[in-house]
Coordinates of N, CA and C in Angstrom, one line a residue:
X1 N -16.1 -6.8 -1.5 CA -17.3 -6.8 -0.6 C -17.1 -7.8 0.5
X2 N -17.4 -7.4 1.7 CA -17.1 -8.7 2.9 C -18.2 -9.6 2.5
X3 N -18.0 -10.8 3.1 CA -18.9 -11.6 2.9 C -20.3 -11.9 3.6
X4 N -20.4 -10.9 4.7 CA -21.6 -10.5 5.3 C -22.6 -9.7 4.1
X5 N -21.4 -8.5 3.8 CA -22.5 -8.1 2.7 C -23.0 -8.5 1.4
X6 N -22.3 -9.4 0.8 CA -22.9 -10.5 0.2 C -23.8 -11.5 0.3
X7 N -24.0 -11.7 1.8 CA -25.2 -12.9 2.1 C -26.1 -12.0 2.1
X8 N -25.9 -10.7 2.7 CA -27.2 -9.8 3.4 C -28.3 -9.9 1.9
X9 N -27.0 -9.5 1.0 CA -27.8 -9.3 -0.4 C -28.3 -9.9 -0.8
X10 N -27.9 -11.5 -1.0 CA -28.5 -12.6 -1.2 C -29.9 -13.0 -0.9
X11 N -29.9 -12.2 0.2 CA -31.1 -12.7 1.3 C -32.3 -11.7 0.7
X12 N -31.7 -10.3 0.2 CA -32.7 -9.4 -0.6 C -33.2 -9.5 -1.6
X13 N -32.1 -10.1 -2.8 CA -32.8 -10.3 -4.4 C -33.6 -11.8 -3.6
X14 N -33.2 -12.5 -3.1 CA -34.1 -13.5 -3.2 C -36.3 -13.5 -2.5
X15 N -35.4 -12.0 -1.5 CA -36.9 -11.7 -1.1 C -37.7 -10.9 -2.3
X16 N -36.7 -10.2 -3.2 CA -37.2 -9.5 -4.3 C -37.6 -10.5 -5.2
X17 N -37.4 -12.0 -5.7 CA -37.9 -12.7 -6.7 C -36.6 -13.0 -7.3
X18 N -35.5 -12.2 -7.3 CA -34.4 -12.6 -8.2 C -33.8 -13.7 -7.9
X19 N -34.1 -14.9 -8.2 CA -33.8 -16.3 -7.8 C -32.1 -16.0 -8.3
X20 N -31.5 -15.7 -9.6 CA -30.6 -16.0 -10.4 C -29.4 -15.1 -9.3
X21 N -29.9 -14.1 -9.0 CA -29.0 -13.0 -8.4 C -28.3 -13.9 -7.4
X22 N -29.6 -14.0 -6.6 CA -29.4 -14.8 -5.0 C -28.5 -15.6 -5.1
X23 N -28.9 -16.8 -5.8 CA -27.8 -17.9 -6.2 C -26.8 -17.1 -7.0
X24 N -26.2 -16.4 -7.3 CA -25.0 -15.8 -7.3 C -24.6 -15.2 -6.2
X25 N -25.5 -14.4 -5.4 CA -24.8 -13.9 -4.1 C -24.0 -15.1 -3.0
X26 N -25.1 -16.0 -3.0 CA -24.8 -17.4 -2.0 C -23.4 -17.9 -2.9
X27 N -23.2 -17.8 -3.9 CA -21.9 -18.1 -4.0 C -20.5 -17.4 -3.9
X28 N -20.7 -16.3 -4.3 CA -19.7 -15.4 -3.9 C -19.6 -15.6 -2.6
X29 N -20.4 -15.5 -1.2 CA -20.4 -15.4 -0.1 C -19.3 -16.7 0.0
X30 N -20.1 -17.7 -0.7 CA -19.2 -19.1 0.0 C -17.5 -19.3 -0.8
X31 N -17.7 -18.0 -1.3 CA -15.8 -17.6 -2.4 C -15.3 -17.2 -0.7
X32 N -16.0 -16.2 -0.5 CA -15.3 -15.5 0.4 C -15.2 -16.2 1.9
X33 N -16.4 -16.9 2.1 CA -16.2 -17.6 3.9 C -16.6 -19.1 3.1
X34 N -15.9 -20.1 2.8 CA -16.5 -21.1 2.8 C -16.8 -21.8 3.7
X35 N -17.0 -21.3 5.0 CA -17.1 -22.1 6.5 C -18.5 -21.7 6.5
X36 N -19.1 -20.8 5.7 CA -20.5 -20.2 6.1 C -21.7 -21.1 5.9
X37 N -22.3 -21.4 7.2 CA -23.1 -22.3 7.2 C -24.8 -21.7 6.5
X38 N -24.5 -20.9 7.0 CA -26.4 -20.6 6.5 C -26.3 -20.1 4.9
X39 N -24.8 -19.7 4.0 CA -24.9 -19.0 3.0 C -24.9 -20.6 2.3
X40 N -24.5 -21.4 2.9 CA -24.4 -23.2 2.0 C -25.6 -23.7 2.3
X41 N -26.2 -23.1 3.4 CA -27.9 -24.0 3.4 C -28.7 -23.2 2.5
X42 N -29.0 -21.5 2.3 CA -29.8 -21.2 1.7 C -29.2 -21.7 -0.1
X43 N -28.0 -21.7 -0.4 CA -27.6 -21.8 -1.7 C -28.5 -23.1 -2.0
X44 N -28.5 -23.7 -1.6 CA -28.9 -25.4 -1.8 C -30.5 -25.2 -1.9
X45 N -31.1 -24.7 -1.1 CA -32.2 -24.6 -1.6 C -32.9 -23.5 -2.3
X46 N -32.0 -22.6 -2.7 CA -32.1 -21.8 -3.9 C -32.2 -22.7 -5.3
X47 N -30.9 -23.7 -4.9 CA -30.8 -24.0 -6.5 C -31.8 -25.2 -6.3
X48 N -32.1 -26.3 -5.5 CA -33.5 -26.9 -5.5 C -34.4 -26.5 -6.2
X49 N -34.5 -25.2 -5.6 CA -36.3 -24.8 -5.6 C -36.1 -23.9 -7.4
X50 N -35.3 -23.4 -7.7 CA -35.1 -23.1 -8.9 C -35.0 -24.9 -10.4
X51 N -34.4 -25.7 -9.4 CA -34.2 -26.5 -10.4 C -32.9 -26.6 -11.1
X52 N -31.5 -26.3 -10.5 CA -30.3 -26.3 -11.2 C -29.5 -27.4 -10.2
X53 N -29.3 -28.1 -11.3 CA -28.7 -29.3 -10.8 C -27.5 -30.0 -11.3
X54 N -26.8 -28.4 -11.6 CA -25.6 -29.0 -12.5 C -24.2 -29.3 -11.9
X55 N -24.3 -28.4 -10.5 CA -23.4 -28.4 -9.6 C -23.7 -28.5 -8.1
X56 N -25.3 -29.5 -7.9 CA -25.6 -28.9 -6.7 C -25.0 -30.5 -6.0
X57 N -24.4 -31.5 -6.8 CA -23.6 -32.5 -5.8 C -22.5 -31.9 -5.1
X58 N -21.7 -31.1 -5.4 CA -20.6 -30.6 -4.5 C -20.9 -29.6 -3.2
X59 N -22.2 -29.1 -3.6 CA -22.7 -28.5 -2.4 C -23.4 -29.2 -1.5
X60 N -23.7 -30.4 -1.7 CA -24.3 -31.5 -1.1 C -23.6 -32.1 -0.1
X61 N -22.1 -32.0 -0.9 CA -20.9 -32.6 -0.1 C -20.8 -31.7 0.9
X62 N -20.4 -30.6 0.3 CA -20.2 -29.7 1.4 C -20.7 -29.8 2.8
X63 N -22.1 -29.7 2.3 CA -23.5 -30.2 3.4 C -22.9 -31.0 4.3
X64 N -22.9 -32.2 3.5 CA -22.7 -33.5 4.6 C -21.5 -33.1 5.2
X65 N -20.2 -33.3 4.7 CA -18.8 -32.6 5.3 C -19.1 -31.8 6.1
X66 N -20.2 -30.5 6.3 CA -19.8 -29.7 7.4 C -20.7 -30.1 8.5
X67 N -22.1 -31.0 8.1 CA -22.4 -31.8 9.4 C -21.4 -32.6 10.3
X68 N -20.4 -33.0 9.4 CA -19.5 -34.2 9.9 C -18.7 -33.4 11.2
X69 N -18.2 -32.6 10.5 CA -17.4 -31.4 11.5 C -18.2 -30.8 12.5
X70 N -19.5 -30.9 12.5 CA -20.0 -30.2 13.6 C -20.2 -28.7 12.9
X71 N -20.1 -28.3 12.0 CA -20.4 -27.1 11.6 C -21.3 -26.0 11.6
X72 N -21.1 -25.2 12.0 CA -22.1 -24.1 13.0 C -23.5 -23.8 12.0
X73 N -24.8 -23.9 12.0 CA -25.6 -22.8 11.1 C -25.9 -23.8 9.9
X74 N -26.2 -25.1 10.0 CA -26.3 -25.5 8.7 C -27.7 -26.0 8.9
X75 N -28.5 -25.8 8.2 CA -30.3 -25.9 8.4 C -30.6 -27.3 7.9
X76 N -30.9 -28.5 9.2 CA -31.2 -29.5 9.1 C -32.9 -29.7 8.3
X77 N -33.3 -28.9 7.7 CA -34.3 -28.9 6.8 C -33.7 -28.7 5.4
X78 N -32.6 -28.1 5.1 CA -31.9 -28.4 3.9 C -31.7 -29.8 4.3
X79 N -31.2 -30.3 4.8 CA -30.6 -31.7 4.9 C -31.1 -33.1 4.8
X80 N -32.5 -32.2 5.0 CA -34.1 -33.5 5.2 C -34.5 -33.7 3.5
X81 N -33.7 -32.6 2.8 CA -34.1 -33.0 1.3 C -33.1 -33.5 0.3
X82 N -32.1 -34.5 1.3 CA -31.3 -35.3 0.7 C -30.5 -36.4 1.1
X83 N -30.1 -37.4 0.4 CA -29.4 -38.7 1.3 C -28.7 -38.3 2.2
X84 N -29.3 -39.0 3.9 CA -28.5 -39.0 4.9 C -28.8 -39.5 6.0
X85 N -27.9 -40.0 6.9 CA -28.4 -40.6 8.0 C -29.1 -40.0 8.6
X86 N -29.9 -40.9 9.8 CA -30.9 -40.6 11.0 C -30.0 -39.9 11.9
X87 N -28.3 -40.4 12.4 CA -27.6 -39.6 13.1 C -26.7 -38.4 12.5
X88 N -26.8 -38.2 11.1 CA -26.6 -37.0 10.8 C -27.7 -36.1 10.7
X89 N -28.7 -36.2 10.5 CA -29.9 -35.3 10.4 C -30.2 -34.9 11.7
X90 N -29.7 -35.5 13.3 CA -29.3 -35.6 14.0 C -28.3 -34.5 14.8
X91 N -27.3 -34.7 14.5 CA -26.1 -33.7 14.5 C -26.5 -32.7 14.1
X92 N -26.9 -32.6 12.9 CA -27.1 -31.0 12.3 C -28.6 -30.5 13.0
X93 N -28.9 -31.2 13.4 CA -30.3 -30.4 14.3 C -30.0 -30.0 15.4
X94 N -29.3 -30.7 16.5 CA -28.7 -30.3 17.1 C -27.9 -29.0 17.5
X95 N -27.1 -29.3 16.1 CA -25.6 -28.2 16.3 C -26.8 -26.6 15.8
X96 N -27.0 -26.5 15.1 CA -28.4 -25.8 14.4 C -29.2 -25.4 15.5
X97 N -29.9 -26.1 16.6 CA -30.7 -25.9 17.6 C -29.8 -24.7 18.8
X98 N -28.7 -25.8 19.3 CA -27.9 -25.0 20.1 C -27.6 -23.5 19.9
X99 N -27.4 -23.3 18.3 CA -26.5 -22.1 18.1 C -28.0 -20.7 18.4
X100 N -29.4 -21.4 18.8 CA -30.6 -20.7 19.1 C -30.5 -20.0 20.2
X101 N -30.7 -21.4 21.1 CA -31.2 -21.8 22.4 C -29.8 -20.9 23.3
X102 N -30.7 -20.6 24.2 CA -29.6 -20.0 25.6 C -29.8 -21.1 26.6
X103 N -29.2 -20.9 27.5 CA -29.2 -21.9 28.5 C -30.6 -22.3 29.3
X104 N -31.2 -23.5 29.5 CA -33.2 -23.6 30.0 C -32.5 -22.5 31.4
X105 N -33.8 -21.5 31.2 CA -34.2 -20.7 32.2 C -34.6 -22.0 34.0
X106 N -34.1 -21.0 34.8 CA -34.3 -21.6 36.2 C -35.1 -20.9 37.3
X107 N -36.1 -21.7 37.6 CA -37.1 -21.1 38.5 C -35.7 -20.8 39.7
X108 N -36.7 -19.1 40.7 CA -36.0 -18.9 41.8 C -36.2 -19.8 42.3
X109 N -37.4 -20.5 42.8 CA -37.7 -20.9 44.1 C -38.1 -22.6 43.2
X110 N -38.3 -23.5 44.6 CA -38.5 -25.0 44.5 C -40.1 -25.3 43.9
X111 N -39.9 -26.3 43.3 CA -41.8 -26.3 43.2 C -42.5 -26.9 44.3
X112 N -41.9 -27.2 45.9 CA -42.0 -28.1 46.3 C -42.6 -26.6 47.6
X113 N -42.8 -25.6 47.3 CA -42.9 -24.3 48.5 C -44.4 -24.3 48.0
X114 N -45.5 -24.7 48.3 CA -46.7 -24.5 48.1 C -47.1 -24.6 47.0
X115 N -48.6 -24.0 46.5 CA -49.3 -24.5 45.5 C -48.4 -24.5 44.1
X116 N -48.6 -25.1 42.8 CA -48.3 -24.5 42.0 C -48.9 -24.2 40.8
X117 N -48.5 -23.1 40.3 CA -49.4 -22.1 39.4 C -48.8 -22.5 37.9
X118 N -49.8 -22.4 37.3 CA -49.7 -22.7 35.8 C -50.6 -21.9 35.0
X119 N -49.9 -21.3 34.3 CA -50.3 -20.3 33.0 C -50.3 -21.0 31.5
X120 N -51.4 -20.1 31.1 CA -51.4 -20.8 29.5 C -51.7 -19.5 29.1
X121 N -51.2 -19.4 27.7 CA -50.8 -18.4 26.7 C -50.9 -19.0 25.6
X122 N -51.9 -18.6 24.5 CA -52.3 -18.9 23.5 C -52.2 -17.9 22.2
X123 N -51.7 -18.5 20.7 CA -51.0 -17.2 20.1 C -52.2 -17.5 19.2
X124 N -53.6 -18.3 19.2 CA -54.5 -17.9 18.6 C -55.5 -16.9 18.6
X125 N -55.5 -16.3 19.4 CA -56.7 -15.3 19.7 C -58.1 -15.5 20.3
X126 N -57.7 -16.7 21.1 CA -59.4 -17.3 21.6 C -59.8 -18.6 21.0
X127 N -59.1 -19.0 19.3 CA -59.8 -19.9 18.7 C -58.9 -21.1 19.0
X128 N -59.3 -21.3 20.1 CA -58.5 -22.6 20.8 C -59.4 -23.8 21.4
X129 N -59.6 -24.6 21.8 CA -60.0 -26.1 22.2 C -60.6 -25.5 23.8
X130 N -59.4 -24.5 24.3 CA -59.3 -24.2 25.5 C -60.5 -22.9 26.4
X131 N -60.5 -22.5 24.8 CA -61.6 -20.9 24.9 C -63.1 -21.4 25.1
X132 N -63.3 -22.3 24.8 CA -64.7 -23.0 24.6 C -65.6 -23.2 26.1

């Protein structure tokens, strides 16, 4: 099985409740790509939130090691629930954030060409400070 379809699955028993599955899929996945950043962040807090802590120091390593490298996809909220620096929590937010973000959008024109207009958009429905 490629290792996409391994994580995909992982990602299923665990929305189905099958904690045990998942954390077997997250591991297969990381047999097969151990460079996989998101299949080493969800593993980690699979086995957290389950409570298996028999082998989760080497995944920890892992963690920190692929922050070190700059490693693509590793979820600096996994990282926030375990020893580490201020500039590695850092890095991996970063490297994490970029792999989102597209390049900041660029206005056509200057702000400096007449009035300027400003919009607000609100994803509450009215129950805002601002609706009042």
């Amino acid at each position: 099985m490629p290792f996409e379809a391994a994580f995909e699955l992982a990602g299923l028993l665990d929305q189905r409740g099958d904690a045990a599955g998942a954390i077997a899929e997250y591991r297969q996945t990381l047999k097969l790509e151990p460079a996989h950043g998101p299949a080493l962040s969800q593993l980690l807090f699979a086995l957290r939130r389950g409570a298996e802590w028999h082998d989760m120091a080497q995944f920890e390593r892992a963690l920190i090691e692929g922050v070190g490298r700059g490693q693509a996809h590793l979820s600096p909220f996994v990282l926030l629930a375990q020893p580490s620096t201020r500039a590695a929590q850092r890095q991996c937010a970063e490297s994490f954030a970029s792999g989102l973000a597209g390049p900041p959008l660029r206005s056509a024109r200057t702000l400096s060409e007449g009035r300027l207009r400003i919009g607000y958009l609100a994803g509450d429905c009215g129950v805002h400070a601002t609706a009042f």
